[in-house]
Amino acid sequence: MSVELESLPAGLAATVEAHGKAVAAGDNRAVLADFLPDRIGQLIASADVPTPLKSAEVRTITDVGDGRYDAVIRYRKPDDEWFELRSRWVRFEDGSWRVLSVRNIPATAPWMDITGPGADGLDAPHWDALREGELKIQRCGECRRWIWSPRPICPSCHSMDTRWEVVAPVGTVYSWTRTWQPFTPESTGHLPYVVVLVELPGADGARVVGVLADADGITPTIGAPVRGDIEPPPDEQHWPLLRWHLENPLS
Ligand SMILES: [Zn+2]
């Protein structure tokens, strides 16, 4: 391990090592007993852990402050291919060390099956534009008001002359939320992730939703400047993802 064992609290290193072995052995009862009781439902499905596994090796245990420690454990499959999970540990009220959160590393964005054009097709030009590498927002051809989300008629002047115009993917954080729960099967292995509601000054403050990149341990500030990158989908079943990046990640 990359840490001095004597600098860790008593019992932590041994608990983490036993936990890794329990995961590798498929001993679910022992694994669940390591979880914080009120996090079991969330933790059960948050990491993508293939089976069977043949070994576990604790790589690092790091003090991340607030009485919490991050452990990186490398698991090997029978063919020697490996992957790593990072678990965060905290002392429970009974004195034992328990897992507070777990994530696959490196952190990757979830590709949601529900993304893509709605059934009514109103927003199809938006998704088609993402495939072309552009962010397009609906705009009234009469009064020039930006419209989001898309409508069949302009909510200001009731014109049916609605169009689609390119907007620079540059804006500010209007709101955000961090998702820890695997609400959909495809988010397993990609938790937690942060969704931001981004206000676009280039579209009169229209607000679009997207995933914030590199958000582990980051508390986004309301009003923080962000820029969006359009990431191509991993396969033909999915649509591109507008992924936002903080302009000043450390501020
Ligand atoms: Zn209008």
CSV table of C-alpha atoms and ligand atoms in Angstrom, one decimal:
chain,number,residue,atom,x,y,z
A,1,MET,CA,0.0,0.0,0.0
A,2,SER,CA,1.1,3.6,-0.6
A,3,VAL,CA,0.3,4.7,3.0
A,4,GLU,CA,2.0,4.1,6.3
A,5,LEU,CA,-0.2,1.7,8.1
A,6,GLU,CA,0.6,3.2,11.5
A,7,SER,CA,-0.8,6.5,10.3
A,8,LEU,CA,-4.2,5.0,9.8
A,9,PRO,CA,-6.8,4.6,12.6
A,10,ALA,CA,-6.8,1.2,14.3
A,11,GLY,CA,-8.6,-1.5,12.5
A,12,LEU,CA,-9.2,0.4,9.3
A,13,ALA,CA,-6.6,-1.3,7.1
A,14,ALA,CA,-7.6,-4.8,8.3
A,15,THR,CA,-11.3,-4.0,7.7
A,16,VAL,CA,-10.7,-2.7,4.2
A,17,GLU,CA,-8.6,-5.8,3.3
A,18,ALA,CA,-11.2,-8.2,4.6
A,19,HIS,CA,-13.8,-6.3,2.7
A,20,GLY,CA,-11.9,-6.6,-0.6
A,21,LYS,CA,-11.6,-10.4,0.0
A,22,ALA,CA,-15.3,-10.7,0.7
A,23,VAL,CA,-16.1,-8.9,-2.5
A,24,ALA,CA,-13.7,-11.1,-4.5
A,25,ALA,CA,-15.2,-14.2,-2.9
A,26,GLY,CA,-18.8,-13.2,-3.6
A,27,ASP,CA,-19.6,-13.2,0.1
A,28,ASN,CA,-22.5,-10.9,-0.1
A,29,ARG,CA,-23.5,-11.2,3.5
A,30,ALA,CA,-20.0,-10.0,4.6
A,31,VAL,CA,-20.0,-7.3,2.0
A,32,LEU,CA,-23.4,-5.9,3.1
A,33,ALA,CA,-22.3,-6.0,6.7
A,34,ASP,CA,-19.6,-3.4,5.8
A,35,PHE,CA,-22.1,-0.9,4.4
A,36,LEU,CA,-23.5,1.9,6.4
A,37,PRO,CA,-27.0,0.6,7.3
A,38,ASP,CA,-28.9,3.5,5.7
A,39,ARG,CA,-26.8,3.2,2.5
A,40,ILE,CA,-27.3,-0.5,1.8
A,41,GLY,CA,-30.0,0.0,-0.8
A,42,GLN,CA,-28.0,2.6,-2.6
A,43,LEU,CA,-24.6,0.9,-2.4
A,44,ILE,CA,-25.9,-2.5,-3.6
A,45,ALA,CA,-26.3,-1.3,-7.1
A,46,SER,CA,-24.0,1.7,-7.4
A,47,ALA,CA,-20.8,-0.1,-8.5
A,48,ASP,CA,-20.4,-2.3,-11.6
A,49,VAL,CA,-18.7,-5.5,-10.2
A,50,PRO,CA,-18.3,-8.3,-12.7
A,51,THR,CA,-18.2,-11.9,-11.4
A,52,PRO,CA,-16.5,-14.1,-10.9
A,53,LEU,CA,-13.4,-12.5,-9.3
A,54,LYS,CA,-10.3,-14.2,-8.2
A,55,SER,CA,-8.5,-11.7,-6.0
A,56,ALA,CA,-8.5,-8.3,-4.3
A,57,GLU,CA,-5.6,-6.0,-3.6
A,58,VAL,CA,-5.8,-2.9,-1.5
A,59,ARG,CA,-3.8,-0.3,-3.4
A,60,THR,CA,-4.2,2.9,-1.3
A,61,ILE,CA,-6.0,4.2,1.7
A,62,THR,CA,-6.1,8.0,1.9
A,63,ASP,CA,-7.2,10.4,4.6
A,64,VAL,CA,-9.7,12.7,2.9
A,65,GLY,CA,-10.6,14.7,6.0
A,66,ASP,CA,-13.7,14.8,8.2
A,67,GLY,CA,-12.9,11.3,9.6
A,68,ARG,CA,-13.3,9.8,6.2
A,69,TYR,CA,-10.9,7.6,4.3
A,70,ASP,CA,-10.8,6.5,0.6
A,71,ALA,CA,-9.6,3.0,-0.2
A,72,VAL,CA,-8.8,1.9,-3.7
A,73,ILE,CA,-9.0,-1.8,-4.2
A,74,ARG,CA,-8.0,-3.6,-7.3
A,75,TYR,CA,-10.0,-6.7,-8.3
A,76,ARG,CA,-8.8,-9.3,-10.7
A,77,LYS,CA,-11.0,-11.5,-12.9
A,78,PRO,CA,-10.0,-15.1,-13.6
A,79,ASP,CA,-8.4,-14.0,-16.9
A,80,ASP,CA,-6.2,-11.5,-14.9
A,81,GLU,CA,-7.9,-8.5,-16.3
A,82,TRP,CA,-8.4,-6.0,-13.4
A,83,PHE,CA,-10.5,-3.0,-12.4
A,84,GLU,CA,-10.6,-0.7,-9.4
A,85,LEU,CA,-13.2,0.5,-7.0
A,86,ARG,CA,-12.9,3.4,-4.6
A,87,SER,CA,-14.8,3.0,-1.4
A,88,ARG,CA,-15.1,5.8,1.2
A,89,TRP,CA,-15.0,4.6,4.8
A,90,VAL,CA,-16.3,6.3,8.0
A,91,ARG,CA,-16.5,5.1,11.6
A,92,PHE,CA,-20.0,3.9,12.5
A,93,GLU,CA,-21.6,4.5,15.9
A,94,ASP,CA,-20.8,1.0,17.1
A,95,GLY,CA,-17.1,1.7,16.4
A,96,SER,CA,-16.8,-0.4,13.2
A,97,TRP,CA,-15.6,1.0,9.9
A,98,ARG,CA,-18.3,1.2,7.3
A,99,VAL,CA,-18.6,2.0,3.6
A,100,LEU,CA,-20.3,5.4,2.9
A,101,SER,CA,-19.9,5.4,-0.9
A,102,VAL,CA,-18.3,3.4,-3.6
A,103,ARG,CA,-17.5,4.2,-7.2
A,104,ASN,CA,-15.9,2.6,-10.2
A,105,ILE,CA,-12.7,4.4,-11.3
A,106,PRO,CA,-12.0,6.2,-13.5
A,107,ALA,CA,-15.3,8.1,-13.1
A,108,THR,CA,-17.2,8.0,-16.4
A,109,ALA,CA,-20.4,9.7,-17.4
A,110,PRO,CA,-23.7,7.6,-17.4
A,111,TRP,CA,-25.3,7.2,-20.8
A,112,MET,CA,-29.0,7.2,-20.1
A,113,ASP,CA,-31.3,5.2,-22.3
A,114,ILE,CA,-34.1,7.8,-21.9
A,115,THR,CA,-32.1,10.5,-23.7
A,116,GLY,CA,-33.0,11.3,-27.3
A,117,PRO,CA,-36.0,12.9,-29.0
A,118,GLY,CA,-39.3,12.8,-27.2
A,119,ALA,CA,-42.3,10.8,-28.6
A,120,ASP,CA,-43.8,13.9,-30.2
A,121,GLY,CA,-40.5,14.7,-32.1
A,122,LEU,CA,-40.7,18.4,-31.1
A,123,ASP,CA,-37.1,18.3,-29.8
A,124,ALA,CA,-35.7,16.1,-32.6
A,125,PRO,CA,-33.8,19.1,-34.2
A,126,HIS,CA,-32.0,19.6,-30.9
A,127,TRP,CA,-30.7,16.0,-30.9
A,128,ASP,CA,-29.9,15.9,-34.5
A,129,ALA,CA,-27.8,19.1,-34.0
A,130,LEU,CA,-25.9,17.4,-31.2
A,131,ARG,CA,-25.0,14.6,-33.6
A,132,GLU,CA,-23.6,17.3,-35.8
A,133,GLY,CA,-21.6,18.8,-32.9
A,134,GLU,CA,-23.8,21.8,-32.3
A,135,LEU,CA,-26.1,23.0,-29.6
A,136,LYS,CA,-29.4,24.2,-31.1
A,137,ILE,CA,-32.3,25.9,-29.2
A,138,GLN,CA,-35.7,26.7,-30.5
A,139,ARG,CA,-36.4,30.4,-31.4
A,140,CYS,CA,-39.4,32.3,-32.6
A,141,GLY,CA,-39.1,33.6,-36.1
A,142,GLU,CA,-41.5,36.4,-35.4
A,143,CYS,CA,-40.6,37.9,-32.0
A,144,ARG,CA,-37.2,36.3,-31.8
A,145,ARG,CA,-37.7,35.0,-28.3
A,146,TRP,CA,-35.7,31.9,-27.4
A,147,ILE,CA,-37.9,28.9,-26.5
A,148,TRP,CA,-36.8,26.1,-24.2
A,149,SER,CA,-38.0,23.5,-23.8
A,150,PRO,CA,-39.5,23.3,-27.3
A,151,ARG,CA,-43.1,24.2,-28.0
A,152,PRO,CA,-45.3,23.9,-31.1
A,153,ILE,CA,-46.0,27.6,-30.9
A,154,CYS,CA,-44.2,30.6,-29.5
A,155,PRO,CA,-45.4,31.2,-25.9
A,156,SER,CA,-44.9,35.0,-26.3
A,157,CYS,CA,-46.5,35.9,-29.6
A,158,HIS,CA,-48.2,32.6,-30.5
A,159,SER,CA,-46.5,32.5,-33.8
A,160,MET,CA,-46.1,29.0,-35.3
A,161,ASP,CA,-42.9,30.1,-37.0
A,162,THR,CA,-40.5,28.3,-34.7
A,163,ARG,CA,-37.0,27.7,-35.8
A,164,TRP,CA,-33.8,26.3,-34.5
A,165,GLU,CA,-30.6,28.3,-34.0
A,166,VAL,CA,-27.1,27.5,-32.9
A,167,VAL,CA,-26.1,28.7,-29.4
A,168,ALA,CA,-22.5,28.6,-28.0
A,169,PRO,CA,-22.4,26.0,-25.3
A,170,VAL,CA,-21.2,28.6,-22.8
A,171,GLY,CA,-23.1,29.6,-19.7
A,172,THR,CA,-23.4,29.7,-15.9
A,173,VAL,CA,-24.6,27.2,-13.3
A,174,TYR,CA,-28.2,28.0,-12.4
A,175,SER,CA,-28.7,25.0,-10.2
A,176,TRP,CA,-27.2,21.5,-9.7
A,177,THR,CA,-27.8,18.2,-8.0
A,178,ARG,CA,-25.6,15.2,-7.2
A,179,THR,CA,-27.1,11.8,-7.8
A,180,TRP,CA,-26.0,8.9,-5.6
A,181,GLN,CA,-28.8,6.5,-6.4
A,182,PRO,CA,-28.7,4.2,-9.4
A,183,PHE,CA,-32.2,5.2,-10.5
A,184,THR,CA,-31.7,3.5,-13.8
A,185,PRO,CA,-29.7,0.3,-14.5
A,186,GLU,CA,-27.3,2.1,-16.9
A,187,SER,CA,-26.2,4.5,-14.2
A,188,THR,CA,-24.7,1.5,-12.3
A,189,GLY,CA,-20.9,2.0,-12.2
A,190,HIS,CA,-21.1,5.7,-12.9
A,191,LEU,CA,-22.1,7.0,-9.5
A,192,PRO,CA,-22.2,9.6,-8.2
A,193,TYR,CA,-22.7,12.1,-11.0
A,194,VAL,CA,-23.7,15.8,-11.0
A,195,VAL,CA,-26.4,17.2,-13.2
A,196,VAL,CA,-26.3,21.0,-13.8
A,197,LEU,CA,-29.0,23.3,-15.0
A,198,VAL,CA,-27.0,25.8,-17.2
A,199,GLU,CA,-28.2,29.2,-18.1
A,200,LEU,CA,-27.2,30.3,-21.6
A,201,PRO,CA,-26.6,34.1,-22.0
A,202,GLY,CA,-26.4,33.5,-25.7
A,203,ALA,CA,-30.1,32.4,-25.7
A,204,ASP,CA,-31.5,35.1,-23.4
A,205,GLY,CA,-31.0,32.9,-20.3
A,206,ALA,CA,-32.7,29.7,-21.6
A,207,ARG,CA,-31.7,26.8,-19.3
A,208,VAL,CA,-30.5,23.4,-20.4
A,209,VAL,CA,-29.7,20.3,-18.4
A,210,GLY,CA,-26.5,18.4,-18.6
A,211,VAL,CA,-23.9,16.3,-16.7
A,212,LEU,CA,-21.0,18.1,-15.1
A,213,ALA,CA,-17.6,16.5,-15.8
A,214,ASP,CA,-15.0,15.8,-13.1
A,215,ALA,CA,-17.4,16.6,-10.2
A,216,ASP,CA,-16.1,14.3,-7.5
A,217,GLY,CA,-15.6,16.3,-4.4
A,218,ILE,CA,-16.6,19.5,-6.1
A,219,THR,CA,-19.4,21.7,-4.8
A,220,PRO,CA,-20.4,23.8,-7.8
A,221,THR,CA,-21.1,27.5,-7.1
A,222,ILE,CA,-24.3,29.0,-8.4
A,223,GLY,CA,-23.3,31.4,-11.2
A,224,ALA,CA,-20.0,29.6,-11.9
A,225,PRO,CA,-19.1,29.8,-15.6
A,226,VAL,CA,-19.2,26.5,-17.5
A,227,ARG,CA,-18.6,25.4,-21.1
A,228,GLY,CA,-20.1,22.4,-22.7
A,229,ASP,CA,-18.5,19.7,-24.8
A,230,ILE,CA,-20.6,17.4,-27.0
A,231,GLU,CA,-19.4,13.9,-26.4
A,232,PRO,CA,-20.2,11.3,-29.1
A,233,PRO,CA,-22.3,8.3,-27.8
A,234,PRO,CA,-20.6,4.9,-27.0
A,235,ASP,CA,-22.9,3.1,-29.6
A,236,GLU,CA,-25.6,3.7,-32.1
A,237,GLN,CA,-28.4,3.2,-29.5
A,238,HIS,CA,-27.5,6.3,-27.6
A,239,TRP,CA,-27.4,10.0,-28.3
A,240,PRO,CA,-24.6,12.5,-27.8
A,241,LEU,CA,-24.1,13.9,-24.4
A,242,LEU,CA,-23.7,17.6,-23.7
A,243,ARG,CA,-21.2,17.4,-20.9
A,244,TRP,CA,-20.4,20.6,-18.9
A,245,HIS,CA,-17.0,21.6,-17.5
A,246,LEU,CA,-16.4,24.3,-14.9
A,247,GLU,CA,-14.2,27.0,-16.3
A,248,ASN,CA,-12.5,27.5,-12.9
A,249,PRO,CA,-12.6,24.0,-11.2
A,250,LEU,CA,-10.8,25.2,-8.1
A,251,SER,CA,-12.7,28.4,-7.5
B,1,ZN,ZN,-42.8,34.8,-30.8
